[in-house]
């Protein structure tokens, strides 16, 4: 099972740059590959800095604090699963791991646990259930969102530089 994310960039400068590039270049694939590679690297770096795309630090996890390590990098599976793919005239950056969405969006739900089943809803709407042998009870389950996917202000500036470089090459013929 994988979790998909769609990020729409509404930055007028980036969109204008891509339209200009489209006007002089017949193939956007090279620019999208460069943008995808840059966003993939930037996303992976968030696991080092523990800072979301909006500049806010992630809440440290209790497990990482107890270990004296960083949040979300105990096994590095999530960090190492980050990749980009081209889809037509778009680039997508994300993870195919089922639990990626839990860390991206967090959980803040009442968990009702019966003697047979437990259920909760993650903030992005997907239900998870499982069997348990505990006595019926309910409790609040909270896992703070630790967004790693997204375009930071610095990413936006780099994307504009990438577009400018490709536009200059396309206009200059090399």
JSON list of C-alpha atoms in Angstrom, two decimals:
[
{"chain": "A", "resi": 1, "resn": "UNK", "atom": "CA", "xyz": [0.00, 0.00, 0.00]},
{"chain": "A", "resi": 2, "resn": "UNK", "atom": "CA", "xyz": [1.28, 3.46, -0.78]},
{"chain": "A", "resi": 3, "resn": "UNK", "atom": "CA", "xyz": [0.19, 6.93, 0.19]},
{"chain": "A", "resi": 4, "resn": "UNK", "atom": "CA", "xyz": [0.06, 9.61, -2.45]},
{"chain": "A", "resi": 5, "resn": "UNK", "atom": "CA", "xyz": [0.36, 13.32, -2.05]},
{"chain": "A", "resi": 6, "resn": "UNK", "atom": "CA", "xyz": [-0.37, 16.03, -4.57]},
{"chain": "A", "resi": 7, "resn": "UNK", "atom": "CA", "xyz": [1.17, 19.43, -4.16]},
{"chain": "A", "resi": 8, "resn": "UNK", "atom": "CA", "xyz": [-0.05, 22.23, -6.37]},
{"chain": "A", "resi": 9, "resn": "UNK", "atom": "CA", "xyz": [2.30, 25.17, -6.75]},
{"chain": "A", "resi": 10, "resn": "UNK", "atom": "CA", "xyz": [0.41, 28.42, -7.18]},
{"chain": "A", "resi": 11, "resn": "UNK", "atom": "CA", "xyz": [3.49, 30.62, -7.20]},
{"chain": "A", "resi": 12, "resn": "UNK", "atom": "CA", "xyz": [2.93, 33.09, -10.03]},
{"chain": "A", "resi": 13, "resn": "UNK", "atom": "CA", "xyz": [6.67, 33.53, -10.70]},
{"chain": "A", "resi": 14, "resn": "UNK", "atom": "CA", "xyz": [7.27, 29.79, -11.03]},
{"chain": "A", "resi": 15, "resn": "UNK", "atom": "CA", "xyz": [4.22, 29.32, -13.25]},
{"chain": "A", "resi": 16, "resn": "UNK", "atom": "CA", "xyz": [5.24, 32.28, -15.46]},
{"chain": "A", "resi": 17, "resn": "UNK", "atom": "CA", "xyz": [8.75, 30.86, -15.76]},
{"chain": "A", "resi": 18, "resn": "UNK", "atom": "CA", "xyz": [7.41, 27.46, -16.81]},
{"chain": "A", "resi": 19, "resn": "UNK", "atom": "CA", "xyz": [5.11, 29.09, -19.40]},
{"chain": "A", "resi": 20, "resn": "UNK", "atom": "CA", "xyz": [8.09, 31.03, -20.79]},
{"chain": "A", "resi": 21, "resn": "UNK", "atom": "CA", "xyz": [10.16, 27.89, -20.93]},
{"chain": "A", "resi": 22, "resn": "UNK", "atom": "CA", "xyz": [7.34, 26.04, -22.68]},
{"chain": "A", "resi": 23, "resn": "UNK", "atom": "CA", "xyz": [7.30, 28.78, -25.32]},
{"chain": "A", "resi": 24, "resn": "UNK", "atom": "CA", "xyz": [10.95, 28.20, -26.32]},
{"chain": "A", "resi": 25, "resn": "UNK", "atom": "CA", "xyz": [11.55, 24.57, -25.37]},
{"chain": "A", "resi": 26, "resn": "UNK", "atom": "CA", "xyz": [9.83, 21.62, -26.95]},
{"chain": "A", "resi": 27, "resn": "UNK", "atom": "CA", "xyz": [10.55, 19.25, -24.05]},
{"chain": "A", "resi": 28, "resn": "UNK", "atom": "CA", "xyz": [10.07, 20.13, -20.37]},
{"chain": "A", "resi": 29, "resn": "UNK", "atom": "CA", "xyz": [11.41, 16.78, -19.20]},
{"chain": "A", "resi": 30, "resn": "UNK", "atom": "CA", "xyz": [14.98, 18.01, -18.48]},
{"chain": "A", "resi": 31, "resn": "UNK", "atom": "CA", "xyz": [13.78, 20.96, -16.38]},
{"chain": "A", "resi": 32, "resn": "UNK", "atom": "CA", "xyz": [11.27, 18.78, -14.52]},
{"chain": "A", "resi": 33, "resn": "UNK", "atom": "CA", "xyz": [14.00, 16.22, -13.80]},
{"chain": "A", "resi": 34, "resn": "UNK", "atom": "CA", "xyz": [16.22, 18.97, -12.38]},
{"chain": "A", "resi": 35, "resn": "UNK", "atom": "CA", "xyz": [13.34, 20.34, -10.28]},
{"chain": "A", "resi": 36, "resn": "UNK", "atom": "CA", "xyz": [12.43, 16.83, -9.09]},
{"chain": "A", "resi": 37, "resn": "UNK", "atom": "CA", "xyz": [16.02, 16.07, -8.14]},
{"chain": "A", "resi": 38, "resn": "UNK", "atom": "CA", "xyz": [16.31, 19.35, -6.23]},
{"chain": "A", "resi": 39, "resn": "UNK", "atom": "CA", "xyz": [13.00, 18.82, -4.38]},
{"chain": "A", "resi": 40, "resn": "UNK", "atom": "CA", "xyz": [13.94, 15.23, -3.56]},
{"chain": "A", "resi": 41, "resn": "UNK", "atom": "CA", "xyz": [17.24, 16.42, -2.06]},
{"chain": "A", "resi": 42, "resn": "UNK", "atom": "CA", "xyz": [15.55, 19.24, -0.18]},
{"chain": "A", "resi": 43, "resn": "UNK", "atom": "CA", "xyz": [12.95, 16.84, 1.24]},
{"chain": "A", "resi": 44, "resn": "UNK", "atom": "CA", "xyz": [15.63, 14.36, 2.36]},
{"chain": "A", "resi": 45, "resn": "UNK", "atom": "CA", "xyz": [17.50, 17.23, 4.05]},
{"chain": "A", "resi": 46, "resn": "UNK", "atom": "CA", "xyz": [14.43, 17.89, 6.23]},
{"chain": "A", "resi": 47, "resn": "UNK", "atom": "CA", "xyz": [15.19, 14.63, 8.01]},
{"chain": "A", "resi": 48, "resn": "UNK", "atom": "CA", "xyz": [18.55, 16.13, 8.98]},
{"chain": "A", "resi": 49, "resn": "UNK", "atom": "CA", "xyz": [17.26, 19.57, 10.00]},
{"chain": "A", "resi": 50, "resn": "UNK", "atom": "CA", "xyz": [13.89, 18.39, 11.43]},
{"chain": "A", "resi": 51, "resn": "UNK", "atom": "CA", "xyz": [12.29, 21.48, 9.93]},
{"chain": "A", "resi": 52, "resn": "UNK", "atom": "CA", "xyz": [9.06, 21.54, 7.87]},
{"chain": "A", "resi": 53, "resn": "UNK", "atom": "CA", "xyz": [8.84, 23.29, 4.48]},
{"chain": "A", "resi": 54, "resn": "UNK", "atom": "CA", "xyz": [7.21, 26.29, 6.17]},
{"chain": "A", "resi": 55, "resn": "UNK", "atom": "CA", "xyz": [10.27, 26.72, 8.40]},
{"chain": "A", "resi": 56, "resn": "UNK", "atom": "CA", "xyz": [8.67, 25.41, 11.59]},
{"chain": "A", "resi": 57, "resn": "UNK", "atom": "CA", "xyz": [10.71, 22.83, 13.54]},
{"chain": "A", "resi": 58, "resn": "UNK", "atom": "CA", "xyz": [9.16, 19.39, 13.98]},
{"chain": "A", "resi": 59, "resn": "UNK", "atom": "CA", "xyz": [8.01, 18.47, 17.46]},
{"chain": "A", "resi": 60, "resn": "UNK", "atom": "CA", "xyz": [10.63, 16.04, 18.80]},
{"chain": "A", "resi": 61, "resn": "UNK", "atom": "CA", "xyz": [9.33, 12.51, 19.34]},
{"chain": "A", "resi": 62, "resn": "UNK", "atom": "CA", "xyz": [9.53, 10.98, 22.80]},
{"chain": "A", "resi": 63, "resn": "UNK", "atom": "CA", "xyz": [11.43, 7.99, 21.38]},
{"chain": "A", "resi": 64, "resn": "UNK", "atom": "CA", "xyz": [14.04, 10.17, 19.68]},
{"chain": "A", "resi": 65, "resn": "UNK", "atom": "CA", "xyz": [14.44, 12.26, 22.82]},
{"chain": "A", "resi": 66, "resn": "UNK", "atom": "CA", "xyz": [14.95, 9.14, 24.94]},
{"chain": "A", "resi": 67, "resn": "UNK", "atom": "CA", "xyz": [17.53, 7.78, 22.46]},
{"chain": "A", "resi": 68, "resn": "UNK", "atom": "CA", "xyz": [19.23, 11.13, 22.04]},
{"chain": "A", "resi": 69, "resn": "UNK", "atom": "CA", "xyz": [18.64, 10.92, 18.29]},
{"chain": "A", "resi": 70, "resn": "UNK", "atom": "CA", "xyz": [16.65, 12.79, 15.67]},
{"chain": "A", "resi": 71, "resn": "UNK", "atom": "CA", "xyz": [12.94, 12.43, 15.01]},
{"chain": "A", "resi": 72, "resn": "UNK", "atom": "CA", "xyz": [11.84, 10.18, 12.09]},
{"chain": "A", "resi": 73, "resn": "UNK", "atom": "CA", "xyz": [15.29, 8.79, 11.33]},
{"chain": "A", "resi": 74, "resn": "UNK", "atom": "CA", "xyz": [15.63, 5.75, 13.61]},
{"chain": "A", "resi": 75, "resn": "UNK", "atom": "CA", "xyz": [15.61, 3.26, 10.71]},
{"chain": "A", "resi": 76, "resn": "UNK", "atom": "CA", "xyz": [15.95, 5.82, 7.86]},
{"chain": "A", "resi": 77, "resn": "UNK", "atom": "CA", "xyz": [13.27, 3.91, 5.90]},
{"chain": "A", "resi": 78, "resn": "UNK", "atom": "CA", "xyz": [11.03, 6.96, 5.50]},
{"chain": "A", "resi": 79, "resn": "UNK", "atom": "CA", "xyz": [13.90, 9.27, 4.58]},
{"chain": "A", "resi": 80, "resn": "UNK", "atom": "CA", "xyz": [15.33, 6.74, 2.13]},
{"chain": "A", "resi": 81, "resn": "UNK", "atom": "CA", "xyz": [11.92, 6.21, 0.50]},
{"chain": "A", "resi": 82, "resn": "UNK", "atom": "CA", "xyz": [11.69, 9.81, -0.77]},
{"chain": "A", "resi": 83, "resn": "UNK", "atom": "CA", "xyz": [11.80, 9.98, -4.55]},
{"chain": "A", "resi": 84, "resn": "UNK", "atom": "CA", "xyz": [10.48, 11.97, -7.47]},
{"chain": "A", "resi": 85, "resn": "UNK", "atom": "CA", "xyz": [8.66, 10.79, -10.56]},
{"chain": "A", "resi": 86, "resn": "UNK", "atom": "CA", "xyz": [7.70, 12.60, -13.73]},
{"chain": "A", "resi": 87, "resn": "UNK", "atom": "CA", "xyz": [4.06, 12.47, -14.74]},
{"chain": "A", "resi": 88, "resn": "UNK", "atom": "CA", "xyz": [3.55, 14.17, -18.08]},
{"chain": "A", "resi": 89, "resn": "UNK", "atom": "CA", "xyz": [4.25, 17.86, -17.57]},
{"chain": "A", "resi": 90, "resn": "UNK", "atom": "CA", "xyz": [4.45, 17.50, -13.79]},
{"chain": "A", "resi": 91, "resn": "UNK", "atom": "CA", "xyz": [6.88, 16.24, -11.19]},
{"chain": "A", "resi": 92, "resn": "UNK", "atom": "CA", "xyz": [5.75, 14.51, -8.00]},
{"chain": "A", "resi": 93, "resn": "UNK", "atom": "CA", "xyz": [7.86, 14.06, -4.88]},
{"chain": "A", "resi": 94, "resn": "UNK", "atom": "CA", "xyz": [6.83, 11.64, -2.16]},
{"chain": "A", "resi": 95, "resn": "UNK", "atom": "CA", "xyz": [7.07, 8.27, -0.47]},
{"chain": "A", "resi": 96, "resn": "UNK", "atom": "CA", "xyz": [5.35, 4.99, -1.24]},
{"chain": "A", "resi": 97, "resn": "UNK", "atom": "CA", "xyz": [5.43, 3.94, 2.44]},
{"chain": "A", "resi": 98, "resn": "UNK", "atom": "CA", "xyz": [1.97, 3.50, 3.92]},
{"chain": "A", "resi": 99, "resn": "UNK", "atom": "CA", "xyz": [2.87, 5.37, 7.12]},
{"chain": "A", "resi": 100, "resn": "UNK", "atom": "CA", "xyz": [4.32, 8.42, 5.35]},
{"chain": "A", "resi": 101, "resn": "UNK", "atom": "CA", "xyz": [0.93, 10.13, 5.46]},
{"chain": "A", "resi": 102, "resn": "UNK", "atom": "CA", "xyz": [0.66, 9.62, 9.22]},
{"chain": "A", "resi": 103, "resn": "UNK", "atom": "CA", "xyz": [3.89, 11.53, 9.79]},
{"chain": "A", "resi": 104, "resn": "UNK", "atom": "CA", "xyz": [3.05, 14.18, 7.18]},
{"chain": "A", "resi": 105, "resn": "UNK", "atom": "CA", "xyz": [-0.43, 14.91, 8.52]},
{"chain": "A", "resi": 106, "resn": "UNK", "atom": "CA", "xyz": [-0.36, 13.63, 12.09]},
{"chain": "A", "resi": 107, "resn": "UNK", "atom": "CA", "xyz": [-3.15, 12.02, 14.10]},
{"chain": "A", "resi": 108, "resn": "UNK", "atom": "CA", "xyz": [-5.50, 13.70, 16.54]},
{"chain": "A", "resi": 109, "resn": "UNK", "atom": "CA", "xyz": [-8.43, 11.41, 17.19]},
{"chain": "A", "resi": 110, "resn": "UNK", "atom": "CA", "xyz": [-10.34, 9.71, 19.92]},
{"chain": "A", "resi": 111, "resn": "UNK", "atom": "CA", "xyz": [-9.37, 6.03, 19.87]},
{"chain": "A", "resi": 112, "resn": "UNK", "atom": "CA", "xyz": [-12.11, 3.67, 20.95]},
{"chain": "A", "resi": 113, "resn": "UNK", "atom": "CA", "xyz": [-10.69, 0.29, 21.84]},
{"chain": "A", "resi": 114, "resn": "UNK", "atom": "CA", "xyz": [-13.10, -2.61, 22.35]},
{"chain": "A", "resi": 115, "resn": "UNK", "atom": "CA", "xyz": [-12.21, -6.15, 23.25]},
{"chain": "A", "resi": 116, "resn": "UNK", "atom": "CA", "xyz": [-12.13, -7.03, 19.54]},
{"chain": "A", "resi": 117, "resn": "UNK", "atom": "CA", "xyz": [-11.18, -4.02, 17.52]},
{"chain": "A", "resi": 118, "resn": "UNK", "atom": "CA", "xyz": [-9.60, -0.61, 17.64]},
{"chain": "A", "resi": 119, "resn": "UNK", "atom": "CA", "xyz": [-10.27, 2.16, 15.12]},
{"chain": "A", "resi": 120, "resn": "UNK", "atom": "CA", "xyz": [-9.05, 5.66, 14.49]},
{"chain": "A", "resi": 121, "resn": "UNK", "atom": "CA", "xyz": [-9.15, 8.14, 11.67]},
{"chain": "A", "resi": 122, "resn": "UNK", "atom": "CA", "xyz": [-6.04, 9.96, 10.55]},
{"chain": "A", "resi": 123, "resn": "UNK", "atom": "CA", "xyz": [-6.35, 13.64, 9.79]},
{"chain": "A", "resi": 124, "resn": "UNK", "atom": "CA", "xyz": [-6.34, 13.05, 6.03]},
{"chain": "A", "resi": 125, "resn": "UNK", "atom": "CA", "xyz": [-9.36, 10.73, 6.31]},
{"chain": "A", "resi": 126, "resn": "UNK", "atom": "CA", "xyz": [-8.03, 7.18, 5.99]},
{"chain": "A", "resi": 127, "resn": "UNK", "atom": "CA", "xyz": [-9.34, 4.67, 8.55]},
{"chain": "A", "resi": 128, "resn": "UNK", "atom": "CA", "xyz": [-7.12, 2.05, 10.12]},
{"chain": "A", "resi": 129, "resn": "UNK", "atom": "CA", "xyz": [-8.37, -0.82, 12.25]},
{"chain": "A", "resi": 130, "resn": "UNK", "atom": "CA", "xyz": [-6.82, -3.85, 13.86]},
{"chain": "A", "resi": 131, "resn": "UNK", "atom": "CA", "xyz": [-7.51, -6.63, 16.34]},
{"chain": "A", "resi": 132, "resn": "UNK", "atom": "CA", "xyz": [-6.50, -6.32, 19.95]},
{"chain": "A", "resi": 133, "resn": "UNK", "atom": "CA", "xyz": [-7.08, -8.24, 23.17]},
{"chain": "A", "resi": 134, "resn": "UNK", "atom": "CA", "xyz": [-7.36, -5.32, 25.58]},
{"chain": "A", "resi": 135, "resn": "UNK", "atom": "CA", "xyz": [-10.36, -4.35, 27.66]},
{"chain": "A", "resi": 136, "resn": "UNK", "atom": "CA", "xyz": [-12.71, -1.78, 26.14]},
{"chain": "A", "resi": 137, "resn": "UNK", "atom": "CA", "xyz": [-11.68, 1.81, 26.69]},
{"chain": "A", "resi": 138, "resn": "UNK", "atom": "CA", "xyz": [-11.10, 5.01, 24.79]},
{"chain": "A", "resi": 139, "resn": "UNK", "atom": "CA", "xyz": [-8.28, 7.49, 24.77]},
{"chain": "A", "resi": 140, "resn": "UNK", "atom": "CA", "xyz": [-7.07, 10.38, 22.69]},
{"chain": "A", "resi": 141, "resn": "UNK", "atom": "CA", "xyz": [-4.34, 9.44, 20.23]},
{"chain": "A", "resi": 142, "resn": "UNK", "atom": "CA", "xyz": [-2.07, 12.27, 19.18]},
{"chain": "A", "resi": 143, "resn": "UNK", "atom": "CA", "xyz": [0.85, 12.18, 16.85]},
{"chain": "A", "resi": 144, "resn": "UNK", "atom": "CA", "xyz": [1.93, 15.66, 15.79]},
{"chain": "A", "resi": 145, "resn": "UNK", "atom": "CA", "xyz": [2.26, 16.35, 12.11]},
{"chain": "A", "resi": 146, "resn": "UNK", "atom": "CA", "xyz": [5.86, 16.46, 10.98]},
{"chain": "A", "resi": 147, "resn": "UNK", "atom": "CA", "xyz": [5.55, 17.71, 7.40]},
{"chain": "A", "resi": 148, "resn": "UNK", "atom": "CA", "xyz": [8.45, 16.75, 5.18]},
{"chain": "A", "resi": 149, "resn": "UNK", "atom": "CA", "xyz": [6.75, 17.20, 1.79]},
{"chain": "A", "resi": 150, "resn": "UNK", "atom": "CA", "xyz": [6.28, 20.66, 0.36]},
{"chain": "A", "resi": 151, "resn": "UNK", "atom": "CA", "xyz": [8.04, 23.54, -1.31]},
{"chain": "A", "resi": 152, "resn": "UNK", "atom": "CA", "xyz": [9.89, 25.92, 0.99]},
{"chain": "A", "resi": 153, "resn": "UNK", "atom": "CA", "xyz": [10.69, 29.53, 0.12]},
{"chain": "A", "resi": 154, "resn": "UNK", "atom": "CA", "xyz": [14.27, 28.43, -0.59]},
{"chain": "A", "resi": 155, "resn": "UNK", "atom": "CA", "xyz": [12.98, 25.64, -2.84]},
{"chain": "A", "resi": 156, "resn": "UNK", "atom": "CA", "xyz": [10.94, 28.18, -4.78]},
{"chain": "A", "resi": 157, "resn": "UNK", "atom": "CA", "xyz": [14.00, 30.34, -5.37]},
{"chain": "A", "resi": 158, "resn": "UNK", "atom": "CA", "xyz": [16.03, 27.33, -6.56]},
{"chain": "A", "resi": 159, "resn": "UNK", "atom": "CA", "xyz": [13.19, 26.25, -8.86]},
{"chain": "A", "resi": 160, "resn": "UNK", "atom": "CA", "xyz": [13.19, 29.73, -10.42]},
{"chain": "A", "resi": 161, "resn": "UNK", "atom": "CA", "xyz": [16.97, 29.49, -10.90]},
{"chain": "A", "resi": 162, "resn": "UNK", "atom": "CA", "xyz": [16.57, 26.09, -12.57]},
{"chain": "A", "resi": 163, "resn": "UNK", "atom": "CA", "xyz": [13.88, 27.45, -14.89]},
{"chain": "A", "resi": 164, "resn": "UNK", "atom": "CA", "xyz": [16.05, 30.49, -15.68]},
{"chain": "A", "resi": 165, "resn": "UNK", "atom": "CA", "xyz": [19.04, 28.31, -16.50]},
{"chain": "A", "resi": 166, "resn": "UNK", "atom": "CA", "xyz": [16.98, 26.12, -18.83]},
{"chain": "A", "resi": 167, "resn": "UNK", "atom": "CA", "xyz": [15.32, 29.15, -20.40]},
{"chain": "A", "resi": 168, "resn": "UNK", "atom": "CA", "xyz": [18.72, 30.73, -21.07]},
{"chain": "A", "resi": 169, "resn": "UNK", "atom": "CA", "xyz": [20.00, 27.49, -22.62]},
{"chain": "A", "resi": 170, "resn": "UNK", "atom": "CA", "xyz": [16.84, 27.08, -24.74]},
{"chain": "A", "resi": 171, "resn": "UNK", "atom": "CA", "xyz": [16.95, 30.71, -25.92]},
{"chain": "A", "resi": 172, "resn": "UNK", "atom": "CA", "xyz": [20.69, 30.55, -26.55]},
{"chain": "A", "resi": 173, "resn": "UNK", "atom": "CA", "xyz": [20.55, 27.28, -28.41]},
{"chain": "A", "resi": 174, "resn": "UNK", "atom": "CA", "xyz": [22.90, 25.32, -26.10]}
]
